[in-house]
Amino acid sequence: MTATSPGNVVPIDRNGAPSLDPIMALVANGMNSVNSVILDRMQSRIPLIPELAGHLIAGGGKRMRPMLTLACAELLQYPGTRHHKLAAAVEFIHTATLLHDDVVDGSGMRRGRRTANIIWGNSASVLVGDFLFSRSFELMVEDGSLKVLKILSNASAVIAEGEVSQLTAQRRIETDESHYLDIIGAKTAALFAAACRISAVVAERDEAQEMALDAYGRNLGIAFQLVDDAIDYDSDGATMGKDAGDDFRDGKVTLPVILAYARGDADDRAFWKAAIAGHKTSDDDLAHATRLLRETGAIADTMARARHYGQRAIDALGPFANGQAKAALTEAVAFAIARAY
Amino acid sequence: MTATSPGNVVPIDRNGAPSLDPIMALVANGMNSVNSVILDRMQSRIPLIPELAGHLIAGGGKRMRPMLTLACAELLQYPGTRHHKLAAAVEFIHTATLLHDDVVDGSGMRRGRRTANIIWGNSASVLVGDFLFSRSFELMVEDGSLKVLKILSNASAVIAEGEVSQLTAQRRIETDESHYLDIIGAKTAALFAAACRISAVVAERDEAQEMALDAYGRNLGIAFQLVDDAIDYDSDGATMGKDAGDDFRDGKVTLPVILAYARGDADDRAFWKAAIAGHKTSDDDLAHATRLLRETGAIADTMARARHYGQRAIDALGPFANGQAKAALTEAVAFAIARAY
């Protein structure tokens, strides 16, 4: 990874940029099977369910989490197919979370398309999310591993706790870095960790290997979310598929804001306080916020933090043999970080 | 049960009215243990979670579903305590559903108190519901029965389908009785059925006994919901803890409306069409609707349908030995029906 000096974002050459191609090639066959399970199991005799779920599921997501389950199984040279159903269960949990998140945030755009809550209303999004969440447990029960059920039911509870914690922290400029890390560790990284860890369970590996994959997924998840939160101040709808400045207008205290607030002078702090409280929502205010984030090095240092967690993810793979799978998982980390620019 | 002539509601003498006392006495010790599990497992390091969940959980619900699990276990003379945790899991699923329902319906009152969505907002209600739902699966996983997990994960998916189906039928006067029965069978009766059935699983009884308890719970659940839907046109906030006419104003096509619409003349049908479409929402409109429901015998016949399902519930207990538990379960059915008046 390229070193950066504080306050200075190094643009990455798109030609040489890390990509998801290696991991996608690694798991291509398995993902066809996972996609079949997803399409099959989102069906219902109530037509609105596959219609709404299909909008989000077919809507261009990368399916990072099931890809990770499959790639970790490749890393362990697991020869079976049990993990296909479980990877679909993980994606259903994620999809249910997205549906509920968009209701909670009142979001209008995701992955470059109108959100389900805008098209079908909040009620339908809440209830179809509940359906997918239930369906994910049905899939896990069919697999029959109580250990997998334990890991994923715990991850689900932790995700919900993280979402509630984020809601509580919203519009509170006092939120500090460690509180923020707790939140993203719960709302994002817990499911990445579980997605990776369950592959070691189906492959019947020991606790150490389970926890190594858990650590890989968890650190990757944190890096992923840090980059997401940096992107929110540095994207437009066309590139990232959602509206820039959503977090700013929602009063979400993400790491860029925490750093800029901590490093700012009295005027800057007054601005951030007012902005997070919801009193600065114009395009000019967002432009001023972005300028402060750049001047204080907050965006660059959020990316530096992301690289730190990315490196920890890569190092967690240390115990596993080198090869195609490890290289693909390593490049997935680099991709998660580089996708910002 | 007293026979009624169509169009004529027989008031039940409150002194001689069936009560929940026998079932409550039967399961009192077990319910203390269930309540401890509920209070213990709704905790979280995020204070908003127990605060919001506690508002609803401590808010005077009868805990019908966990009581049924415990009473059915008594019927089977199951000597263990495994079902205490599972009964708490059932109550968590129910509580999560209530939290999401109140968001979906925009309800302001439940059990005579302001709803959580009014006090803490829709977002918090959605997310705390998700937490309780996840927690319920954690409890089931701790118990470790894949059969129970299968029954309750399936019930959860069916509930969500029922809720979506209800949403789709809303404001559609074309909804017929069989469609309505499908909806309440899913949104209400499936969890009653599962709550009863799992007691046979922990007591290791055969499929026939499992399905007998399933049938008891399912028919009781249908009767319970039919009565609820009749009450909605015949209660005030003081007696039932929610606002009379909520279904009317929400355009929910419940059995009373289906019968009154089917039996009405052209003017009546025009009124119901307009009302269900949302064009008749005044107190006078509600009074007119209630008058039509009485004149056509729709309320009385909804109660007659409830008695039919109540009788089926009682008959499903046929294979089990007479005694205190069977008497209590029988009186619980009579209570569910008689609570209307």
XYZ file of C-alpha atoms in Angstrom:
682
model
C 0.000 0.000 0.000
C 1.181 3.476 -0.868
C 2.299 5.663 2.048
C 0.612 9.029 2.361
C 1.669 12.137 4.204
C -0.946 13.545 6.597
C -3.435 15.870 4.997
C -2.610 14.643 1.556
C -4.618 11.988 -0.228
C -2.656 10.081 -2.817
C -4.886 9.232 -5.771
C -4.513 5.652 -6.836
C -3.926 4.919 -10.513
C -7.114 3.168 -11.632
C -5.198 0.919 -14.048
C -3.021 -0.445 -11.267
C -5.783 -0.338 -8.645
C -6.467 -3.434 -6.582
C -9.618 -5.187 -7.673
C -12.132 -7.794 -6.614
C -11.378 -9.802 -9.765
C -9.156 -12.392 -8.062
C -11.668 -13.147 -5.297
C -14.542 -13.158 -7.796
C -12.687 -15.626 -10.016
C -11.833 -17.781 -7.006
C -15.450 -18.162 -5.912
C -17.287 -17.838 -9.245
C -18.711 -21.369 -9.286
C -19.698 -21.283 -5.652
C -21.342 -17.880 -6.076
C -23.576 -19.272 -8.826
C -24.807 -21.792 -6.301
C -25.200 -19.124 -3.582
C -27.110 -16.889 -5.992
C -29.470 -19.760 -6.793
C -30.156 -20.263 -3.094
C -30.747 -16.513 -2.656
C -33.168 -16.318 -5.582
C -34.943 -19.500 -4.564
C -35.318 -18.647 -0.900
C -36.445 -15.036 -1.264
C -39.597 -16.395 -2.969
C -42.943 -16.291 -1.211
C -46.585 -16.710 -2.144
C -46.906 -13.002 -1.216
C -45.700 -11.319 -4.437
C -44.528 -8.113 -2.740
C -41.802 -10.058 -0.894
C -39.723 -11.244 -3.888
C -40.515 -7.989 -5.706
C -39.120 -5.788 -2.935
C -36.304 -8.131 -1.877
C -35.343 -8.631 -5.518
C -35.014 -4.889 -6.072
C -32.258 -4.724 -3.468
C -30.742 -8.169 -4.052
C -30.566 -7.754 -7.832
C -29.557 -4.131 -7.430
C -25.852 -4.414 -8.043
C -24.463 -5.239 -4.622
C -21.035 -6.867 -4.642
C -22.130 -9.641 -2.256
C -18.902 -9.125 -0.345
C -19.989 -11.158 2.682
C -20.953 -14.402 0.930
C -17.863 -14.034 -1.263
C -15.784 -13.900 1.914
C -17.431 -17.064 3.269
C -16.625 -18.846 0.019
C -13.084 -17.486 -0.287
C -12.268 -18.471 3.302
C -13.602 -21.975 2.582
C -11.235 -22.066 -0.424
C -8.395 -20.942 1.821
C -9.145 -23.957 4.032
C -9.552 -26.204 0.985
C -12.982 -27.222 2.252
C -14.335 -29.628 -0.341
C -18.073 -29.527 0.537
C -20.998 -27.288 -0.375
C -22.684 -26.716 3.013
C -21.370 -23.183 3.102
C -23.372 -22.153 0.035
C -26.619 -22.116 1.999
C -24.898 -20.407 4.909
C -23.396 -17.736 2.657
C -26.932 -17.044 1.390
C -28.094 -16.785 5.013
C -25.365 -14.202 5.665
C -26.469 -12.182 2.635
C -30.106 -12.317 3.837
C -29.075 -10.951 7.232
C -27.161 -8.185 5.454
C -30.086 -7.405 3.130
C -32.532 -7.288 6.042
C -30.180 -4.860 7.795
C -29.953 -2.632 4.709
C -33.751 -2.517 4.359
C -34.125 -1.480 7.990
C -31.186 0.947 7.823
C -32.715 2.781 4.903
C -35.938 3.177 6.884
C -34.037 4.386 9.944
C -31.957 6.866 7.941
C -34.785 7.873 5.606
C -32.400 7.136 2.722
C -33.502 7.728 -0.829
C -30.610 6.248 -2.804
C -28.526 3.087 -2.489
C -26.261 1.510 -5.094
C -27.359 4.205 -7.531
C -31.040 3.270 -7.361
C -34.046 4.480 -5.426
C -34.330 2.666 -2.111
C -37.116 0.160 -1.378
C -38.574 2.407 1.343
C -39.034 5.172 -1.233
C -40.668 2.858 -3.770
C -42.773 0.601 -1.522
C -42.868 2.561 1.732
C -41.293 2.105 5.155
C -43.820 -0.488 6.317
C -43.083 -2.890 3.487
C -39.318 -2.470 4.002
C -39.588 -3.226 7.716
C -41.715 -6.335 7.156
C -39.784 -7.743 4.202
C -36.605 -7.214 6.229
C -38.178 -9.286 8.997
C -39.057 -11.974 6.471
C -35.503 -12.183 5.112
C -34.116 -12.270 8.609
C -36.411 -15.199 9.496
C -35.559 -16.902 6.239
C -31.853 -16.638 7.047
C -32.450 -18.591 10.250
C -34.454 -21.193 8.368
C -31.453 -21.694 6.073
C -29.098 -22.061 9.037
C -31.452 -24.536 10.716
C -31.516 -26.596 7.510
C -27.733 -26.750 7.612
C -28.061 -27.929 11.197
C -24.870 -26.620 12.821
C -25.634 -25.210 16.256
C -22.202 -23.610 16.252
C -22.956 -21.678 13.069
C -26.374 -20.743 14.474
C -24.686 -19.453 17.608
C -22.164 -17.370 15.676
C -24.766 -15.815 13.381
C -27.495 -15.257 15.979
C -24.913 -13.535 18.155
C -23.690 -11.453 15.221
C -27.295 -10.431 14.501
C -27.856 -9.272 18.073
C -24.554 -7.371 18.015
C -25.482 -5.700 14.704
C -28.804 -4.533 16.174
C -27.004 -3.247 19.276
C -24.566 -1.377 17.032
C -27.399 0.195 15.079
C -29.135 1.315 18.278
C -25.829 2.647 19.592
C -25.333 4.615 16.374
C -28.840 6.025 16.702
C -28.068 7.117 20.275
C -24.799 8.757 19.199
C -26.438 10.596 16.324
C -26.296 14.395 16.659
C -23.924 14.054 19.649
C -20.632 15.756 18.818
C -19.202 14.320 22.074
C -18.929 10.860 20.460
C -15.241 9.885 20.586
C -13.085 7.606 18.481
C -13.370 4.567 20.729
C -17.152 4.859 20.897
C -17.217 5.183 17.118
C -15.034 2.082 16.751
C -17.414 0.172 19.036
C -20.312 1.177 16.812
C -18.731 0.175 13.503
C -17.284 -2.962 15.085
C -20.845 -3.969 15.907
C -22.905 -2.679 13.005
C -20.485 -3.650 10.218
C -17.506 -5.734 11.322
C -19.435 -8.367 13.324
C -21.079 -9.768 10.187
C -17.821 -9.696 8.182
C -16.189 -11.609 11.067
C -19.012 -14.152 11.251
C -19.105 -14.610 7.460
C -15.430 -15.605 7.504
C -15.498 -17.590 10.730
C -18.319 -19.942 9.737
C -16.208 -21.325 6.904
C -13.793 -22.684 9.533
C -16.747 -24.257 11.359
C -18.043 -26.122 8.310
C -14.453 -27.141 7.467
C -14.143 -28.412 11.049
C -10.983 -26.462 11.807
C -9.766 -25.680 15.325
C -10.619 -22.631 17.419
C -7.344 -20.890 16.447
C -8.182 -21.006 12.747
C -11.778 -19.947 13.460
C -10.510 -16.942 15.376
C -7.902 -16.085 12.733
C -10.645 -15.860 10.111
C -12.827 -13.957 12.550
C -9.984 -11.450 12.979
C -9.473 -11.192 9.225
C -13.168 -10.437 8.674
C -13.488 -8.113 11.641
C -10.507 -5.943 10.690
C -11.552 -5.911 7.054
C -15.042 -4.843 8.154
C -13.681 -1.969 10.215
C -11.446 -0.842 7.337
C -14.410 -1.123 4.981
C -16.619 1.064 7.173
C -13.889 3.647 7.780
C -13.484 4.024 4.031
C -17.281 4.230 3.605
C -17.365 7.040 6.129
C -14.552 8.889 4.343
C -16.289 8.388 0.994
C -19.427 9.975 2.353
C -17.599 13.323 2.227
C -15.922 12.679 -1.050
C -18.281 11.091 -3.512
C -21.104 11.919 -5.786
C -24.195 9.852 -6.493
C -22.790 8.755 -9.836
C -19.652 7.055 -8.497
C -20.780 5.658 -5.173
C -24.465 5.091 -5.769
C -25.541 7.124 -2.782
C -25.737 10.790 -1.989
C -22.573 12.521 -0.745
C -23.045 14.219 2.585
C -25.788 11.888 3.847
C -23.916 11.321 7.123
C -23.321 15.070 7.468
C -26.998 15.920 7.043
C -28.067 13.036 9.311
C -25.771 14.297 12.081
C -23.772 11.054 12.143
C -20.533 11.471 14.053
C -18.090 9.418 11.990
C -14.313 9.354 12.367
C -13.620 12.156 9.852
C -15.823 14.460 11.944
C -14.344 13.261 15.242
C -10.821 14.032 14.014
C -11.718 17.390 12.448
C -13.568 18.447 15.587
C -10.700 17.416 17.867
C -8.152 19.238 15.706
C -10.224 22.342 14.954
C -10.039 25.820 16.498
C -12.936 27.424 18.393
C -14.685 28.549 15.194
C -14.358 25.103 13.632
C -15.755 23.435 16.725
C -18.689 25.816 16.791
C -19.342 24.940 13.157
C -19.223 21.172 13.803
C -21.445 21.458 16.855
C -24.052 23.350 14.873
C -23.721 21.036 11.887
C -24.067 17.797 13.853
C -27.004 19.325 15.730
C -28.687 19.794 12.357
C -28.331 23.544 11.893
C -25.952 23.476 8.888
C -27.419 21.476 6.055
C -26.861 23.554 2.917
C -24.520 22.605 0.083
C -22.264 25.480 1.185
C -22.145 24.017 4.687
C -21.202 20.615 3.271
C -18.492 22.262 1.144
C -17.155 24.038 4.246
C -17.204 20.764 6.190
C -15.306 18.986 3.435
C -12.727 21.802 3.381
C -12.218 21.508 7.155
C -11.892 17.725 6.848
C -9.158 18.146 4.256
C -7.322 20.977 6.027
C -7.142 19.063 9.300
C -6.067 15.864 7.553
C -9.176 14.150 8.905
C -10.014 12.346 5.668
C -6.414 11.320 5.050
C -6.044 10.065 8.603
C -9.348 8.192 8.454
C -7.846 6.437 5.448
C -4.626 5.844 7.430
C -6.699 4.210 10.163
C -8.388 2.087 7.489
C -4.966 0.962 6.240
C -4.006 0.039 9.816
C -7.031 -2.268 10.148
C -6.515 -3.531 6.624
C -2.969 -4.506 7.534
C -4.224 -6.307 10.638
C -6.692 -8.223 8.444
C -3.891 -9.283 6.125
C -1.660 -10.286 9.036
C -4.473 -12.397 10.502
C -4.074 -14.616 7.429
C -0.470 -15.347 8.458
C -1.135 -18.886 9.739
C -2.601 -20.020 6.403
C -0.640 -21.362 3.449
C 0.164 -19.027 0.607
C -1.714 -19.546 -2.609
C -4.480 -18.247 -4.811
C -7.058 -17.955 -2.017
C -4.781 -16.053 0.338
C -3.705 -13.709 -2.469
C -7.353 -13.053 -3.364
C -8.308 -12.364 0.265
C -5.334 -10.026 0.576
C -6.236 -8.119 -2.557
C -9.852 -7.851 -1.312
C -8.497 -5.841 1.618
C -6.520 -3.583 -0.694
C -9.642 -3.144 -2.817
C -11.783 -2.236 0.200
C -9.356 0.546 1.004
C -8.608 1.727 -2.522
C -12.245 1.911 -3.658
C -12.424 5.350 -2.055
C -10.772 7.192 -4.916
C -70.744 -21.765 25.396
C -74.014 -19.900 25.017
C -75.710 -20.129 21.623
C -76.531 -16.804 19.998
C -79.031 -15.977 17.300
C -77.570 -14.133 14.309
C -77.422 -10.397 14.716
C -77.752 -10.586 18.473
C -74.807 -10.356 20.856
C -75.379 -12.060 24.169
C -73.657 -10.123 26.934
C -71.706 -12.363 29.264
C -72.209 -11.943 33.009
C -68.910 -10.591 34.319
C -69.205 -12.504 37.597
C -69.502 -15.805 35.839
C -67.087 -14.863 33.053
C -64.283 -17.259 32.161
C -60.915 -16.040 33.384
C -57.208 -16.593 32.978
C -56.904 -17.336 36.699
C -56.709 -21.132 36.325
C -53.955 -21.008 33.692
C -52.107 -18.309 35.631
C -52.231 -20.399 38.798
C -51.100 -23.473 36.885
C -47.968 -21.821 35.523
C -47.223 -19.242 38.240
C -43.911 -20.759 39.330
C -42.727 -21.345 35.807
C -43.706 -17.814 34.771
C -41.483 -16.384 37.504
C -38.614 -18.191 35.894
C -39.664 -17.079 32.382
C -39.966 -13.490 33.561
C -36.443 -13.656 34.999
C -35.105 -14.873 31.664
C -37.001 -12.087 29.871
C -35.680 -9.374 32.186
C -32.152 -10.775 32.124
C -31.937 -11.255 28.369
C -33.425 -7.927 27.291
C -30.413 -6.251 28.913
C -27.708 -4.664 26.817
C -24.810 -2.291 27.326
C -26.799 0.114 25.141
C -29.238 1.637 27.688
C -31.942 2.484 25.152
C -32.515 -1.233 24.474
C -33.729 -2.324 27.949
C -35.459 1.045 28.384
C -37.547 0.691 25.236
C -38.041 -3.087 25.444
C -38.924 -2.767 29.123
C -41.648 -0.223 28.373
C -43.495 -2.770 26.272
C -42.521 -5.893 28.219
C -43.430 -4.386 31.598
C -46.464 -2.692 30.085
C -49.155 -5.062 31.238
C -49.218 -7.698 28.526
C -50.757 -10.980 29.604
C -47.850 -13.046 28.238
C -50.379 -15.414 26.719
C -47.872 -17.166 24.493
C -45.276 -18.159 27.119
C -48.156 -19.107 29.432
C -49.400 -21.462 26.731
C -45.962 -23.056 26.375
C -45.861 -23.647 30.114
C -49.453 -24.862 30.401
C -48.967 -27.314 27.527
C -45.816 -28.611 29.247
C -47.948 -29.135 32.391
C -50.527 -30.970 30.292
C -47.739 -33.325 29.205
C -46.390 -33.531 32.764
C -42.976 -32.493 31.480
C -40.755 -32.353 34.548
C -37.872 -30.216 33.204
C -37.198 -26.485 32.848
C -35.842 -26.227 29.283
C -39.100 -24.681 28.136
C -38.628 -21.602 30.353
C -35.929 -20.212 28.072
C -37.944 -21.158 25.013
C -41.079 -19.491 26.366
C -39.012 -16.320 26.821
C -37.810 -16.677 23.215
C -41.449 -16.883 22.061
C -42.295 -13.722 24.019
C -39.299 -11.923 22.471
C -40.503 -12.839 18.965
C -43.957 -11.543 19.908
C -42.539 -8.325 21.396
C -40.370 -7.706 18.319
C -43.471 -8.164 16.158
C -45.478 -5.702 18.269
C -42.716 -3.087 18.030
C -42.613 -3.408 14.244
C -46.426 -3.565 13.949
C -46.823 -0.296 15.798
C -44.369 1.328 13.391
C -46.169 -0.137 10.384
C -49.602 0.938 11.647
C -48.422 4.251 13.090
C -50.147 3.230 16.325
C -50.168 5.599 19.272
C -51.655 3.424 22.003
C -51.171 -0.181 23.101
C -52.231 -1.789 26.354
C -53.441 1.597 27.540
C -50.044 3.273 27.197
C -48.295 5.348 24.589
C -46.460 3.125 22.114
C -42.657 2.941 21.948
C -42.626 4.447 18.453
C -44.395 7.534 19.796
C -42.006 7.897 22.751
C -38.669 6.896 21.171
C -39.430 7.147 17.465
C -39.869 4.639 14.667
C -36.142 4.049 14.167
C -35.543 2.935 17.732
C -38.591 0.657 17.600
C -37.407 -1.006 14.393
C -33.893 -1.584 15.716
C -34.842 -2.740 19.222
C -37.322 -5.125 17.567
C -34.427 -6.505 15.525
C -32.383 -6.898 18.697
C -35.146 -8.827 20.507
C -35.661 -11.007 17.481
C -31.940 -11.863 17.380
C -31.928 -12.432 21.115
C -34.802 -14.902 20.766
C -32.665 -16.973 18.409
C -29.739 -16.814 20.805
C -32.006 -18.266 23.509
C -33.153 -21.066 21.203
C -29.572 -21.848 20.209
C -28.627 -22.093 23.892
C -31.386 -24.653 24.343
C -29.914 -26.510 21.407
C -32.946 -28.222 19.860
C -32.817 -27.970 16.073
C -36.433 -29.076 15.984
C -37.521 -26.140 18.146
C -35.333 -23.828 16.056
C -37.024 -25.111 12.925
C -40.524 -24.613 14.334
C -39.845 -21.088 15.562
C -37.784 -19.874 12.592
C -40.561 -21.110 10.303
C -43.205 -19.439 12.470
C -41.215 -16.178 12.287
C -41.059 -16.284 8.502
C -44.781 -17.075 8.331
C -45.586 -14.167 10.679
C -43.620 -11.773 8.466
C -45.395 -13.130 5.376
C -48.738 -12.617 7.126
C -47.850 -9.048 7.996
C -46.824 -8.295 4.412
C -49.996 -9.958 3.164
C -52.068 -7.802 5.526
C -50.263 -4.713 4.249
C -51.062 -5.716 0.667
C -54.747 -6.300 1.525
C -55.055 -2.974 3.326
C -57.540 -0.575 1.678
C -58.712 -3.368 -0.639
C -62.418 -4.018 -0.041
C -62.157 -7.060 -2.351
C -60.375 -9.045 0.399
C -62.530 -12.112 1.115
C -62.975 -14.297 4.168
C -60.528 -16.989 3.116
C -57.822 -14.432 2.337
C -58.471 -12.838 5.722
C -58.218 -16.232 7.448
C -54.887 -16.822 5.681
C -53.614 -13.505 7.007
C -54.606 -14.039 10.635
C -53.504 -17.667 10.464
C -50.041 -16.366 9.589
C -49.692 -13.138 11.538
C -51.283 -14.375 14.790
C -52.054 -18.086 14.891
C -48.656 -19.366 13.712
C -46.922 -18.164 16.893
C -49.709 -19.491 19.159
C -49.340 -22.852 17.393
C -45.551 -22.864 17.729
C -45.687 -21.781 21.393
C -47.845 -24.826 22.195
C -46.094 -27.272 19.888
C -42.586 -26.734 21.259
C -43.690 -28.033 24.661
C -44.296 -31.426 23.024
C -40.806 -31.255 21.486
C -39.040 -30.643 24.803
C -41.231 -33.327 26.424
C -40.168 -35.674 23.587
C -43.717 -36.609 22.630
C -44.659 -38.097 19.269
C -45.690 -36.211 16.133
C -49.410 -36.758 16.850
C -49.185 -34.988 20.220
C -47.048 -32.226 18.696
C -49.670 -31.646 16.034
C -52.547 -31.811 18.536
C -50.955 -28.975 20.517
C -50.192 -27.137 17.288
C -53.896 -27.390 16.387
C -54.939 -26.210 19.849
C -52.691 -23.133 19.594
C -53.545 -22.392 15.982
C -57.314 -22.478 16.504
C -57.021 -20.504 19.722
C -54.910 -17.926 17.864
C -57.511 -17.559 15.118
C -60.297 -17.203 17.685
C -58.193 -14.663 19.584
C -57.616 -12.533 16.478
C -61.267 -12.724 15.373
C -62.293 -11.399 18.777
C -59.616 -8.682 18.575
C -61.008 -7.610 15.237
C -64.556 -7.514 16.619
C -63.364 -5.555 19.668
C -61.815 -2.945 17.415
C -65.360 -1.781 16.598
C -66.691 -2.180 20.077
C -64.185 -0.895 22.609
C -62.904 2.299 24.059
C -59.328 3.092 25.019
C -60.119 2.588 28.672
C -61.254 -1.031 28.438
C -59.044 -2.418 25.695
C -55.974 -0.232 25.964
C -56.073 0.794 22.341
C -58.133 3.142 20.273
C -61.475 1.873 18.945
C -61.778 2.168 15.192
C -58.033 1.885 14.486
C -58.652 -0.846 11.909
C -61.452 1.225 10.349
C -59.260 4.299 9.958
C -56.302 2.198 8.718
C -58.499 0.621 6.034
C -57.918 -2.900 7.374
C -60.386 -5.347 5.899
C -61.208 -7.582 8.866
C -63.973 -10.173 9.055
C -66.623 -7.804 10.485
C -66.131 -5.564 7.450
C -66.050 -8.480 5.002
C -69.390 -9.774 6.344
C -71.059 -6.356 6.492
C -69.898 -5.552 2.965
C -71.109 -8.899 1.599
C -74.497 -8.502 3.301
C -75.024 -4.811 2.599
C -77.150 -3.094 -0.038
C -75.750 -0.811 -2.731
C -75.588 2.204 -0.402
C -73.835 0.200 2.311
C -71.293 -1.140 -0.148
C -70.590 2.352 -1.451
C -70.014 3.446 2.136
C -67.619 0.552 2.884
C -65.708 1.100 -0.351
C -65.191 4.752 0.489
C -64.367 4.016 4.107
C -61.778 1.316 3.387
C -60.272 3.560 0.714
C -59.746 6.162 3.438
C -62.479 8.673 2.582
C -64.633 8.176 5.714
C -62.621 8.732 8.847
C -64.796 10.906 11.115
C -66.359 9.761 14.376
C -69.740 9.885 12.640
C -68.420 7.569 9.934
C -67.162 5.141 12.582
C -70.557 5.285 14.317
C -72.264 4.566 11.009
C -69.884 1.659 10.347
C -70.574 0.221 13.790
C -74.315 0.517 13.174
C -74.002 -1.357 9.852
C -71.883 -4.038 11.533
C -74.592 -4.592 14.146
C -77.525 -4.423 11.735
C -76.010 -7.023 9.411
C -75.042 -9.275 12.314
C -71.389 -8.956 11.262
C -70.044 -8.518 14.803
C -72.204 -11.305 16.201
C -71.193 -13.641 13.400
C -67.523 -12.764 13.752
C -67.932 -13.870 17.371
C -69.733 -17.019 16.169
C -66.758 -17.774 13.922
C -64.481 -17.218 16.927
C -66.506 -19.728 18.932
C -66.167 -22.231 16.091
C -62.363 -21.990 16.181
C -62.424 -21.953 19.969
C -64.361 -25.218 19.939
C -61.839 -26.713 17.521
C -59.047 -25.677 19.894
C -60.801 -27.380 22.802
C -61.456 -30.517 20.753
C -57.785 -30.680 19.760
C -57.089 -31.367 23.445
C -59.221 -34.536 23.223
C -56.287 -36.978 23.199
C -54.891 -35.640 26.492
C -55.927 -36.789 29.957
C -58.404 -34.679 31.882
C -57.075 -32.690 34.807
C -56.081 -29.262 35.994
C -53.947 -28.408 32.951
C -56.581 -29.396 30.415
C -59.247 -27.481 32.340
C -57.028 -24.392 32.448
C -56.262 -24.590 28.717
C -59.978 -25.006 28.015
C -60.905 -22.012 30.122
C -58.179 -19.958 28.393
C -60.095 -20.481 25.140
C -63.352 -19.401 26.756
C -61.546 -16.352 28.156
C -60.115 -15.421 24.763
C -63.630 -15.360 23.359
C -65.430 -13.796 26.309
C -62.949 -10.930 26.795
C -64.792 -9.023 24.084
C -67.627 -7.829 26.265
